[in-house]
Coordinates of C-alpha atoms and ligand atoms in Angstrom, one line a residue:
M1 CA 0.2 0.4 0.1
Q2 CA 1.3 3.5 -1.0
K3 CA 0.4 6.6 1.4
Q4 CA 1.7 9.7 1.8
I5 CA 2.3 12.2 5.1
T6 CA 3.9 15.5 5.3
E7 CA 6.8 15.8 8.0
A8 CA 4.7 17.9 10.4
N9 CA 2.1 15.1 10.1
F10 CA 4.2 12.5 10.6
R11 CA 6.2 14.2 13.6
L12 CA 2.6 14.2 15.4
L13 CA 2.4 11.1 14.4
L14 CA 5.5 9.8 16.3
D15 CA 3.7 12.3 19.6
S16 CA 1.1 10.0 19.5
L17 CA 2.6 7.8 19.8
L18 CA 4.9 8.3 22.5
F19 CA 1.3 9.9 23.9
K20 CA -0.1 6.2 23.8
G21 CA 3.2 4.8 25.9
Q22 CA 4.5 2.9 22.5
R23 CA 8.3 3.0 23.1
V24 CA 9.7 4.1 19.7
V25 CA 13.6 4.2 19.2
G26 CA 15.1 6.2 16.9
P27 CA 18.2 8.4 15.7
R28 CA 18.8 11.1 18.6
R29 CA 21.6 12.8 19.0
S30 CA 23.6 11.9 22.4
G31 CA 26.0 14.2 23.4
S32 CA 28.1 14.9 20.4
T33 CA 27.3 12.3 18.3
V34 CA 23.7 10.2 16.7
L35 CA 22.9 7.0 17.5
Y36 CA 19.3 4.8 17.9
E37 CA 17.8 5.7 21.2
P38 CA 14.1 5.6 23.0
L39 CA 13.0 8.8 21.7
A40 CA 11.1 11.2 24.4
S41 CA 9.2 13.7 21.7
A42 CA 9.6 13.4 18.2
S43 CA 11.3 17.1 18.0
D44 CA 14.4 14.3 19.0
L45 CA 14.2 12.6 16.2
V46 CA 17.5 13.3 14.0
I47 CA 16.6 12.6 10.1
D48 CA 19.3 13.7 8.0
E49 CA 22.6 12.1 9.7
L50 CA 23.7 8.5 9.7
P51 CA 23.6 7.2 13.7
R52 CA 27.5 6.5 15.0
R53 CA 26.3 3.3 16.0
S54 CA 24.1 0.6 14.5
V55 CA 20.8 -0.5 14.6
K56 CA 21.4 -4.2 15.7
E57 CA 21.6 -3.2 19.2
A58 CA 17.9 -2.5 19.3
F59 CA 17.5 -6.7 18.7
F60 CA 21.1 -7.8 19.9
P61 CA 21.9 -5.2 22.7
V62 CA 26.2 -4.0 23.6
C63 CA 25.0 -5.4 27.2
E64 CA 22.8 -7.5 28.8
D65 CA 22.1 -10.0 31.4
L66 CA 20.8 -13.4 30.5
L67 CA 20.2 -14.7 34.4
E68 CA 21.5 -14.2 37.6
Y69 CA 22.5 -16.8 40.3
R70 CA 22.5 -16.6 44.2
K71 CA 23.8 -19.9 46.3
E72 CA 22.8 -20.7 49.9
G73 CA 24.0 -23.6 51.7
Q74 CA 24.4 -26.0 48.8
Q75 CA 21.2 -24.4 46.8
V76 CA 21.3 -22.5 43.9
Q77 CA 18.5 -20.3 42.8
L78 CA 18.5 -18.6 39.1
T79 CA 16.2 -15.5 38.2
D80 CA 15.8 -15.8 34.8
V81 CA 15.5 -12.6 32.5
T82 CA 11.7 -13.3 30.8
P83 CA 12.4 -12.2 27.6
E84 CA 8.9 -12.7 26.5
R85 CA 8.6 -8.9 28.7
F86 CA 9.9 -7.0 26.4
P87 CA 8.4 -4.0 25.5
E88 CA 6.3 -4.1 21.7
T89 CA 8.7 -1.0 19.7
V90 CA 8.7 1.2 16.9
L91 CA 12.4 1.8 14.8
I92 CA 11.8 4.8 13.5
G93 CA 14.2 6.5 10.2
V94 CA 16.2 3.3 10.2
R95 CA 18.7 3.6 7.0
P96 CA 18.3 1.3 4.4
C97 CA 22.1 -0.3 4.9
D98 CA 21.1 -1.4 8.5
A99 CA 17.5 -2.4 7.8
A100 CA 18.9 -5.0 5.0
A101 CA 21.2 -5.9 7.9
V102 CA 18.2 -7.3 10.2
P103 CA 17.4 -10.3 8.0
V104 CA 20.9 -10.9 7.9
L105 CA 21.0 -11.5 11.6
D106 CA 17.1 -13.7 11.9
A107 CA 19.1 -16.4 9.9
V108 CA 21.9 -16.0 12.5
F109 CA 20.0 -15.8 15.5
S110 CA 17.6 -18.5 14.3
W111 CA 19.7 -20.9 12.8
D112 CA 20.5 -23.3 14.8
Y113 CA 20.2 -22.0 18.5
K114 CA 17.2 -20.2 18.2
D115 CA 18.1 -17.0 20.5
Q116 CA 14.8 -16.0 22.7
F117 CA 17.1 -12.6 23.6
F118 CA 17.3 -11.5 19.8
L119 CA 13.7 -13.3 18.6
E120 CA 11.5 -12.1 21.4
R121 CA 13.0 -8.4 20.3
R122 CA 12.4 -8.5 16.6
A123 CA 8.9 -10.0 17.3
R124 CA 7.6 -7.1 18.7
T125 CA 9.8 -4.6 16.7
T126 CA 8.1 -2.7 13.3
I127 CA 10.6 -1.2 11.6
I128 CA 10.3 1.9 9.4
G129 CA 13.0 2.8 7.1
L130 CA 14.1 5.8 5.4
A131 CA 15.1 6.5 2.1
C132 CA 19.0 8.2 2.0
T133 CA 19.1 11.4 -0.3
T134 CA 22.7 12.0 0.6
A135 CA 26.1 9.8 0.8
D136 CA 29.0 10.3 2.1
D137 CA 32.9 8.8 0.6
A138 CA 32.4 5.8 2.7
C139 CA 29.3 4.8 1.5
F140 CA 29.2 2.2 -0.5
C141 CA 25.3 0.4 -0.4
T142 CA 24.5 -0.1 -4.4
A143 CA 28.5 -2.2 -4.2
V144 CA 27.5 -4.6 -2.3
G145 CA 24.2 -5.4 -4.0
L146 CA 21.4 -2.9 -2.2
S147 CA 20.4 1.1 -3.2
P148 CA 19.4 4.1 -0.6
H149 CA 16.1 3.1 -1.2
D150 CA 16.0 -0.2 -0.9
P151 CA 13.3 -2.0 1.6
K152 CA 14.8 -4.7 2.6
G153 CA 14.2 -5.7 6.4
A154 CA 11.8 -2.1 6.6
D155 CA 8.0 -3.1 7.3
L156 CA 7.8 0.6 6.1
M157 CA 9.8 2.5 3.9
L158 CA 9.4 6.0 3.9
T159 CA 10.7 8.2 1.0
P160 CA 11.5 12.2 1.1
L161 CA 9.0 13.6 -1.5
V162 CA 10.1 16.8 -3.3
G163 CA 9.1 19.8 -1.6
G164 CA 9.0 18.2 2.2
G165 CA 6.9 14.5 3.7
F166 CA 7.1 11.2 2.6
L167 CA 6.1 8.9 0.1
V168 CA 4.9 5.5 2.5
E169 CA 5.0 1.9 1.4
S170 CA 3.8 -0.9 3.5
Q171 CA 6.5 -3.8 2.6
S172 CA 5.5 -6.3 5.4
D173 CA 1.5 -7.5 7.2
K174 CA 3.6 -4.9 9.8
G175 CA 3.9 -2.0 8.0
E176 CA 0.3 -2.5 6.6
A177 CA -1.3 -3.4 10.4
F178 CA 0.7 0.0 11.3
L179 CA -1.3 2.1 8.0
E180 CA -4.0 0.8 8.8
T181 CA -3.8 1.7 12.7
W182 CA -2.7 5.3 11.7
K183 CA -5.0 5.8 8.8
D184 CA -6.1 9.3 9.5
R185 CA -2.6 10.7 9.3
F186 CA -2.2 9.4 6.0
A187 CA -3.3 10.7 2.7
E188 CA -3.2 9.5 -0.7
R189 CA -0.8 9.7 -2.9
D190 CA -0.9 12.7 -5.0
G191 CA 1.6 12.0 -7.9
T192 CA 3.8 14.3 -6.0
Q193 CA 7.9 13.1 -6.8
P194 CA 10.5 11.5 -4.8
Q195 CA 13.5 13.6 -3.9
E196 CA 16.2 12.8 -5.9
L197 CA 18.3 9.7 -4.0
A198 CA 21.8 9.7 -2.6
T199 CA 24.3 8.2 -5.6
P200 CA 27.2 6.4 -3.6
A201 CA 30.4 6.0 -5.7
T202 CA 31.9 3.1 -5.4
Q203 CA 31.2 1.0 -7.9
P204 CA 29.5 -2.5 -7.8
F205 CA 31.7 -4.8 -6.8
D206 CA 31.7 -8.5 -8.6
L207 CA 31.3 -10.3 -5.1
K208 CA 31.3 -13.8 -6.6
K209 CA 35.0 -13.1 -8.4
I210 CA 35.9 -11.6 -5.0
K211 CA 34.6 -15.1 -3.4
A212 CA 36.4 -17.0 -5.8
W213 CA 39.5 -15.9 -4.5
L214 CA 38.5 -15.9 -1.0
D215 CA 38.0 -19.9 -1.9
K216 CA 41.9 -20.3 -2.8
H217 CA 43.7 -17.6 -0.5
F218 CA 43.1 -18.7 2.9
E219 CA 46.7 -18.7 3.0
D220 CA 48.5 -15.8 1.4
A221 CA 51.4 -13.3 1.8
A222 CA 48.1 -10.4 0.5
W223 CA 46.3 -10.9 4.1
D224 CA 50.3 -9.9 5.8
S225 CA 49.9 -6.2 3.3
I226 CA 46.1 -6.1 4.1
A227 CA 46.1 -6.3 7.4
T228 CA 49.2 -5.7 8.7
R229 CA 48.2 -2.1 10.5
C230 CA 45.1 -3.4 11.9
V231 CA 45.4 -2.6 16.0
G232 CA 42.6 -5.2 16.1
C233 CA 40.7 -2.4 18.2
G234 CA 37.4 -3.8 17.3
A235 CA 35.7 -1.1 16.5
C236 CA 34.9 -2.5 13.0
A237 CA 32.7 -5.0 14.4
F238 CA 30.8 -3.0 17.0
V239 CA 29.9 -0.2 14.8
C240 CA 29.0 -3.2 12.0
P241 CA 25.0 -3.9 12.1
A242 CA 26.0 -7.3 10.3
C243 CA 28.7 -8.3 13.1
H244 CA 27.5 -10.3 15.3
C245 CA 30.1 -12.1 17.6
F246 CA 29.2 -11.5 21.0
D247 CA 31.2 -13.5 24.5
I248 CA 29.1 -14.8 27.8
V249 CA 30.7 -14.4 30.8
D250 CA 29.6 -15.0 34.8
E251 CA 30.6 -11.7 37.0
G252 CA 29.6 -11.8 40.3
S253 CA 31.4 -14.4 43.2
E254 CA 30.7 -18.5 43.4
K255 CA 27.9 -17.2 46.3
A256 CA 26.3 -14.5 43.6
G257 CA 26.3 -12.7 40.7
K258 CA 25.3 -12.2 37.2
R259 CA 25.4 -13.8 33.7
R260 CA 25.7 -11.7 30.5
K261 CA 26.7 -11.4 27.1
F262 CA 28.5 -9.2 25.3
W263 CA 29.8 -7.9 22.2
D264 CA 32.7 -9.4 20.6
A265 CA 35.6 -8.6 17.8
C266 CA 37.7 -11.4 15.6
G267 CA 39.9 -8.2 15.3
F268 CA 40.0 -9.1 19.2
S269 CA 43.3 -10.9 20.2
K270 CA 42.1 -13.2 22.9
F271 CA 38.7 -14.0 20.6
T272 CA 39.5 -17.4 19.6
N273 CA 42.5 -18.1 22.9
H274 CA 42.0 -21.4 23.7
A275 CA 41.3 -22.9 27.1
S276 CA 45.2 -24.9 26.7
G277 CA 47.0 -20.9 25.7
H278 CA 47.3 -22.0 22.5
N279 CA 45.7 -19.3 19.8
P280 CA 45.6 -20.2 16.3
R281 CA 44.8 -16.5 15.4
D282 CA 48.0 -15.7 17.1
L283 CA 48.8 -12.7 14.5
Q284 CA 46.5 -9.7 13.5
P285 CA 46.7 -10.5 9.9
K286 CA 45.2 -13.9 10.1
R287 CA 42.1 -12.3 12.7
Y288 CA 41.6 -9.1 9.8
R289 CA 41.7 -12.3 7.3
N290 CA 38.6 -14.1 9.3
R291 CA 36.6 -10.6 9.4
I292 CA 37.2 -10.6 5.2
M293 CA 36.3 -14.7 5.1
H294 CA 33.0 -14.3 7.4
K295 CA 31.5 -11.4 5.4
F296 CA 31.9 -12.5 2.0
K297 CA 33.2 -16.2 2.0
Y298 CA 32.0 -18.1 5.5
Y299 CA 28.2 -16.6 5.5
D300 CA 28.0 -16.9 1.9
D301 CA 28.6 -20.9 2.2
K302 CA 26.5 -20.7 4.7
F303 CA 23.6 -18.4 3.6
G304 CA 24.0 -17.8 0.2
Q305 CA 24.3 -13.5 0.9
T306 CA 27.4 -11.1 2.0
L307 CA 27.6 -10.0 5.7
C308 CA 28.4 -6.2 4.9
T309 CA 25.6 -4.0 3.3
G310 CA 28.3 -1.3 3.2
C311 CA 27.1 1.2 5.6
G312 CA 30.7 2.6 5.6
R313 CA 30.9 3.0 9.7
C314 CA 33.6 1.1 9.7
I315 CA 35.7 2.7 7.3
R316 CA 34.6 6.3 9.0
I317 CA 35.4 4.7 12.7
C318 CA 39.4 2.8 11.6
P319 CA 41.5 4.7 13.5
V320 CA 44.6 3.5 11.5
G321 CA 42.5 4.4 8.6
I322 CA 41.3 0.1 7.1
D323 CA 39.0 0.9 4.1
I324 CA 37.1 -2.6 3.9
A325 CA 35.4 -0.9 -0.1
G326 CA 39.1 -0.4 -0.9
V327 CA 40.1 -3.9 0.2
L328 CA 37.8 -5.4 -1.4
E329 CA 38.8 -3.6 -4.2
E330 CA 42.1 -4.7 -4.4
I331 CA 41.0 -8.8 -4.1
E332 CA 38.7 -7.8 -6.7
G333 CA 41.8 -6.9 -9.2
K334 CA 43.9 -9.7 -8.1
Ligands
SF4_1 S1 31.5 -4.6 7.0 FE1 31.1 -1.9 7.4 S2 30.7 -1.5 5.4 FE2 30.2 -3.3 5.7 S3 27.9 -3.6 6.6 FE3 29.5 -4.2 8.7 S4 30.3 -1.8 8.9 FE4 28.7 -1.9 7.0
SF4_2 S1 38.3 -0.7 13.3 FE1 40.8 -0.3 11.7 S2 42.4 -1.2 13.2 FE2 40.2 -1.5 15.2 S3 39.9 -3.8 14.6 FE3 39.1 -3.0 12.4 S4 40.1 -2.6 11.3 FE4 41.7 -3.3 12.9

């Protein structure tokens, strides 16, 4: 279904949602950065800046408690978190490179083990995407098969219209239900054209060619030159909408504490450290190789797509200037 809405009415709609007690999460200024955070009012919503971190944390928080334990005598008491009580959420202003990563995460978190913490949040969330009218030098969604108005992963898609307001297109049953619930806020299409959308500069990669090289070059001197500068800070994985590694740690004493789940990163030197002390990825190039292999070979082998949506965040954040698009260009040219 297609509708349209003025920006003023869209913000009024947001305020109505918040007034009803609906949890609404969207890009919001937090100090000097913009992050996906709960909004307190429609005026909090920032629609002209890509959040520093990705939308994955709406489903997969940086850190969360899984259970609490307490030992009394010989008895251990466990108190579970109840994911069934996670709140219904409307996630708004989600960029296509973020929304497209959500189905990628769905595949991982429901493949062998069903991660209830991820899946319950996912089931309770309606995703309202927002097409991009600007791109910076780091954006390369079009080089990995997406686009600045790709609706993948969104339940409703907003596209800015010439003269203001948004074209609104439902993409799923959740999107249809949202339009139906708030139908008095939306107008019929009047033929106003969408604004010109962003055009990232990077040319499309031949992802099949890149994968074919990766298939045959687990051992290759190129990894040393590609990754020699990487300092293993993990920032690229933390800002990435598609990276999803985590660790589970018991914090506290033998008498009481919490079991917690934290983001982890394959760039960290201890990521693959065995209890014996042996570390199969003992050097940084092996860790960076894993990042590229996972994104453009292993995930493709397992789920038939790449683990990168071209958001460019890892390029913007890397303290030593490693540019994943440049790495892909280098591999493609081999
Ligand atoms: S690998 Fe980099 S460009 Fe690709 S989705 Fe992750 S952060 Fe974005
Ligand atoms: S952000 Fe850069 S330096 Fe840090 S782990 Fe990633 S590639 Fe390495």
